[in-house]
PDB file of C-alpha atoms in Angstrom:
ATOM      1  CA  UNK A  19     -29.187   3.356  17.361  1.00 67.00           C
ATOM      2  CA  UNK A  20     -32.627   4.055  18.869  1.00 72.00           C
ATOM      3  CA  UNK A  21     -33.061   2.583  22.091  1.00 80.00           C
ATOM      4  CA  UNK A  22     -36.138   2.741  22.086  1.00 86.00           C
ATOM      5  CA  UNK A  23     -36.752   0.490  18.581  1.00 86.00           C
ATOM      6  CA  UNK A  24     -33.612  -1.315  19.171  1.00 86.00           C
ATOM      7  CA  UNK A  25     -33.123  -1.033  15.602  1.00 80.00           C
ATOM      8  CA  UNK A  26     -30.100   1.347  13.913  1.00 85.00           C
ATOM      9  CA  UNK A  27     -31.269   4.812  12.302  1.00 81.00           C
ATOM     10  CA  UNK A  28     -28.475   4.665   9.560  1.00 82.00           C
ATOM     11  CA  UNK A  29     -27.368   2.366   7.639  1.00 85.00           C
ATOM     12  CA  UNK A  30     -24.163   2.739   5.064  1.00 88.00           C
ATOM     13  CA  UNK A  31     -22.618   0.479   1.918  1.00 88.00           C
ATOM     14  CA  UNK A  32     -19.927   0.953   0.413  1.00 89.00           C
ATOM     15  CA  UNK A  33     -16.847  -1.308   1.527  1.00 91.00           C
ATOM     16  CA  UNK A  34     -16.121  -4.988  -0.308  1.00 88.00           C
ATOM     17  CA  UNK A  35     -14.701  -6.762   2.896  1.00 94.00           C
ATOM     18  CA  UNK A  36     -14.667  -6.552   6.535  1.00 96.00           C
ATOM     19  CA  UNK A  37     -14.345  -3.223   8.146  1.00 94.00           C
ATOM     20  CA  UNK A  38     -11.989  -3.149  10.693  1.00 96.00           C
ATOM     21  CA  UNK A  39     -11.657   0.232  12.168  1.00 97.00           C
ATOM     22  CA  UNK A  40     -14.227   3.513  12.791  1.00 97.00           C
ATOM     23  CA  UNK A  41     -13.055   6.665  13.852  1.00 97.00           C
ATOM     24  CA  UNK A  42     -15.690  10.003  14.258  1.00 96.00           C
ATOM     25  CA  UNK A  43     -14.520  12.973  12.508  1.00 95.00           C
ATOM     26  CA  UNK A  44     -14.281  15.952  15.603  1.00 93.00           C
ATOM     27  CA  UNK A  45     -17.432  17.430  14.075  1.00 92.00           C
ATOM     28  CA  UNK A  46     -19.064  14.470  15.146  1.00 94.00           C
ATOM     29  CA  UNK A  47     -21.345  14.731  11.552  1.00 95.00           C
ATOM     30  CA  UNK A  48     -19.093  12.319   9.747  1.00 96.00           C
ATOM     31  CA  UNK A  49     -16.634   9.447  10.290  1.00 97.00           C
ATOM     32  CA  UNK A  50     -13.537   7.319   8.659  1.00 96.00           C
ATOM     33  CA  UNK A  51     -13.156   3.666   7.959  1.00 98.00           C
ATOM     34  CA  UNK A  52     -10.734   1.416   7.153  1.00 97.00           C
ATOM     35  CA  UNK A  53     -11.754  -2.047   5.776  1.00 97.00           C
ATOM     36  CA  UNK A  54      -9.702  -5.681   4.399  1.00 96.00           C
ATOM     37  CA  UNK A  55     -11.188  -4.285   0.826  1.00 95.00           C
ATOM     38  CA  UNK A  56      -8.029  -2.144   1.167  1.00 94.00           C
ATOM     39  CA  UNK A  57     -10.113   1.083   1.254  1.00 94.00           C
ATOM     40  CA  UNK A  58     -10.353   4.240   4.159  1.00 95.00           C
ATOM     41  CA  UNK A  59     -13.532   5.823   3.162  1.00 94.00           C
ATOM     42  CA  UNK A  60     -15.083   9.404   4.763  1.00 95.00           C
ATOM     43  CA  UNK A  61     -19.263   8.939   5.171  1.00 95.00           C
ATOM     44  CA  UNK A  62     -21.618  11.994   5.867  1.00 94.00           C
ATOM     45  CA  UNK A  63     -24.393  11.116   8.608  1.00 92.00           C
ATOM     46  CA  UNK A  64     -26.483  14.661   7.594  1.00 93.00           C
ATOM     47  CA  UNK A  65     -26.249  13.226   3.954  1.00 93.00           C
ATOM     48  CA  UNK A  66     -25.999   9.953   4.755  1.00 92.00           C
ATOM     49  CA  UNK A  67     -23.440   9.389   2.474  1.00 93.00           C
ATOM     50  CA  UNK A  68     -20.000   8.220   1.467  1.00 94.00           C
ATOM     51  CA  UNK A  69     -18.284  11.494   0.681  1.00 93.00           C
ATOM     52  CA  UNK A  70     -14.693  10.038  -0.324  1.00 93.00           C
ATOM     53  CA  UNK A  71     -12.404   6.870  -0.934  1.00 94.00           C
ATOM     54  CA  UNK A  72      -9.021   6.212  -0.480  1.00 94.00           C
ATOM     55  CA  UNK A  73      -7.358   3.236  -2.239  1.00 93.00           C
ATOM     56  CA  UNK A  74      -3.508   3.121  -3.206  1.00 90.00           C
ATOM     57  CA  UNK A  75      -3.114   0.679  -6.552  1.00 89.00           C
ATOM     58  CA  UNK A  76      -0.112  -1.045  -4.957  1.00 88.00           C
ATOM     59  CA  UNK A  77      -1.839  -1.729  -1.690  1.00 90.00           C
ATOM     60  CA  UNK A  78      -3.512  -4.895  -1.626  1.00 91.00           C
ATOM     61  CA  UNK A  79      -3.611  -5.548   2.160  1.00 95.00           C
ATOM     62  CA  UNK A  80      -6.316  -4.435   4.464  1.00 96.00           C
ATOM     63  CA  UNK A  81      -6.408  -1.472   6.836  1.00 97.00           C
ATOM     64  CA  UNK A  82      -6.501  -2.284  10.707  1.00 97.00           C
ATOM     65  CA  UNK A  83      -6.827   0.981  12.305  1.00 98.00           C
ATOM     66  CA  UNK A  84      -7.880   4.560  11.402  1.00 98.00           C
ATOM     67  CA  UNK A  85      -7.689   7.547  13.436  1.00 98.00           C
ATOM     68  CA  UNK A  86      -8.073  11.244  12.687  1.00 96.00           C
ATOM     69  CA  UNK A  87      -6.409  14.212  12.977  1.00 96.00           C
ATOM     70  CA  UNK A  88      -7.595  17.469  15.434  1.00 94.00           C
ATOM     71  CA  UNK A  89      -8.395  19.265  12.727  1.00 94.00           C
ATOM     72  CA  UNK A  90     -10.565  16.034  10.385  1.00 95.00           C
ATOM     73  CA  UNK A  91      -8.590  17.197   7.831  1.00 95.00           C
ATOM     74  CA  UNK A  92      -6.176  14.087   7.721  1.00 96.00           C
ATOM     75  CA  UNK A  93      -7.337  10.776   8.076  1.00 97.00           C
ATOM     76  CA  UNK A  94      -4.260   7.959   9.104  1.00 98.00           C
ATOM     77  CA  UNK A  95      -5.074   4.382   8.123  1.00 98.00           C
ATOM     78  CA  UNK A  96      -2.432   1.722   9.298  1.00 97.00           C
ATOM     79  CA  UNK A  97      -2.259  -1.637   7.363  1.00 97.00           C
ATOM     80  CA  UNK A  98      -0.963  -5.125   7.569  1.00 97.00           C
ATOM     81  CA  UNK A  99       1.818  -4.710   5.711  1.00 96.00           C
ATOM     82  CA  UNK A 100       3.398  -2.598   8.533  1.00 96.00           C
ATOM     83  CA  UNK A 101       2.965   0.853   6.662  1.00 96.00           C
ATOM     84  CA  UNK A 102       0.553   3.962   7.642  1.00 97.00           C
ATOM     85  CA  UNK A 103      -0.787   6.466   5.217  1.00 97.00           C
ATOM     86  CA  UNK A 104      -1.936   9.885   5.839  1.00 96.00           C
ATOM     87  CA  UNK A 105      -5.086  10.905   3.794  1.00 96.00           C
ATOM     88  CA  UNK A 106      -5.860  14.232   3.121  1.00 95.00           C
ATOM     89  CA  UNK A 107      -9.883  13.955   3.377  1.00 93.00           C
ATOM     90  CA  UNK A 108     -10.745  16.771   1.355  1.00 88.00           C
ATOM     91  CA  UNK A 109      -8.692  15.667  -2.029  1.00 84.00           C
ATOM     92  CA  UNK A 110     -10.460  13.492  -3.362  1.00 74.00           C
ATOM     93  CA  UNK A 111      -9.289  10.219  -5.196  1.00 66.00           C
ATOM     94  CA  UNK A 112      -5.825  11.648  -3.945  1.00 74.00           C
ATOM     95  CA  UNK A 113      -2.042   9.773  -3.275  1.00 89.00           C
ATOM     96  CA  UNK A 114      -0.930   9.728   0.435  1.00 94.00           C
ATOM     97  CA  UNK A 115       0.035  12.682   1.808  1.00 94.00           C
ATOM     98  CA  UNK A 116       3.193  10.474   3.658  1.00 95.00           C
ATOM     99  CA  UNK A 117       3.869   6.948   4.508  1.00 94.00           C
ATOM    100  CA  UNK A 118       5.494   6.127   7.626  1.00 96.00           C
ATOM    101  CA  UNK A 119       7.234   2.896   7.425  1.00 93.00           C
ATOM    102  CA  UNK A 120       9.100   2.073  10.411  1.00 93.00           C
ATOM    103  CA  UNK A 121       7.256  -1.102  11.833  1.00 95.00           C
ATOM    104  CA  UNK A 122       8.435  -4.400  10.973  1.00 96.00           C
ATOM    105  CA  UNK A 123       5.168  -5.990  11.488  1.00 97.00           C
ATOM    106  CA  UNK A 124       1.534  -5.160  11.140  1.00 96.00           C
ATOM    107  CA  UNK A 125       0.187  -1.984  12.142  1.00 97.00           C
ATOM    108  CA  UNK A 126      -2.613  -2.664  15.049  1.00 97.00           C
ATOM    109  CA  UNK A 127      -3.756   0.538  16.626  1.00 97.00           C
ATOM    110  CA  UNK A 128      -2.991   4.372  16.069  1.00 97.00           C
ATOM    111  CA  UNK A 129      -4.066   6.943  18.218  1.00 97.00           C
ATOM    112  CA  UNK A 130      -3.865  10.931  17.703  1.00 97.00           C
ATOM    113  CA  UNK A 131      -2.967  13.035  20.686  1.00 95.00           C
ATOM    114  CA  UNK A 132      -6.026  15.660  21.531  1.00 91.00           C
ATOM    115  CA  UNK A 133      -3.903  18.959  20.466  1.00 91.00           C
ATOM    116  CA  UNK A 134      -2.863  17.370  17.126  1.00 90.00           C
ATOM    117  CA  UNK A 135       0.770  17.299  18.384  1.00 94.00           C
ATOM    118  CA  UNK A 136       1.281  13.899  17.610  1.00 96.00           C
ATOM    119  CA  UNK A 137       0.255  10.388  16.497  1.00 97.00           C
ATOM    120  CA  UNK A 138       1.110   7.104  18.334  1.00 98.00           C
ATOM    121  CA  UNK A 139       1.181   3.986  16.397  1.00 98.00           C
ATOM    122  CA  UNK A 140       1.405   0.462  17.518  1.00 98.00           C
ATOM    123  CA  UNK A 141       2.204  -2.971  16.389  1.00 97.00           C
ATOM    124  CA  UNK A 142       2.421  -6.360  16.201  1.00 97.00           C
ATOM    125  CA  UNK A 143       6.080  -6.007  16.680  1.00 97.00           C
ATOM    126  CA  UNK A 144       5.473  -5.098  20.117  1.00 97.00           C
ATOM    127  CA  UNK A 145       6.906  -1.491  19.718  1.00 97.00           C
ATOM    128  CA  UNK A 146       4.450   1.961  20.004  1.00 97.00           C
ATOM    129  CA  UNK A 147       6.041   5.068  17.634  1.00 96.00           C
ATOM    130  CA  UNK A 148       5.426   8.636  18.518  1.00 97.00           C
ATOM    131  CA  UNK A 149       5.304  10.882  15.072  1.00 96.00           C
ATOM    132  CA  UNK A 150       5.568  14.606  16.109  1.00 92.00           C
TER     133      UNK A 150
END
């Protein structure tokens, strides 16, 4: 955004539905998404670019929150249908590195602690996991 114009610098395409979730990379050159298309997807700002998607087959529910490792290398996405999937966001096209699947509603808001020691996840069933 330019303050001055008012007007964004960057503009990116790429997702089919709403985009839910945004989450900078620690770089701060690149950043994750999560969308209702069912998609995380990794976009370059110096190439102005999507540089990778994420899709499982069997997942046909949208993605509520993203969040992203210390390290950028892993990219979680939690999703309606109370699951969260770790991405590793250098593979592309690749499966889930692990699914956590211990909420028994959706998946609202993840956050990653600032070491990498852990990731909190929280839910519509009114209960916050830590994963360490």
């Amino acid at each position: 955004y330019d303050i001055r114009t008012k007007h964004a610098v960057m503009s990116y395409e790429g997702h089919e539905s709403d985009i839910n979730s945004v989450a900078f990379l620690p770089d701060g050159y690149a950043f994750g998404t999560g969308s209702d298309d069912s998609s995380c997807r990794i976009f370059d700002m110096r190439a102005n670019q999507q540089l990778n998607q994420f899709t499982d087959e069997k997942v046909v529910c949208g993605i509520t929150s993203v969040a992203l490792s210390s390290s950028g290398k892993i990219l979680f996405a939690g999703y309606e249908d109370y699951q969260v999937f770790a991405w590793d966001t250098v593979s592309e096209g690749s499966d889930p590195l692990t699914t956590l699947s211990h909420h028994d509603n959706r998946v609202s808001c993840l956050g990653v602690q600032e070491k990498g020691q852990a990731l909190c996840t929280g839910s519509w069933d009114t209960f916050l996991r830590v994963w360490a």
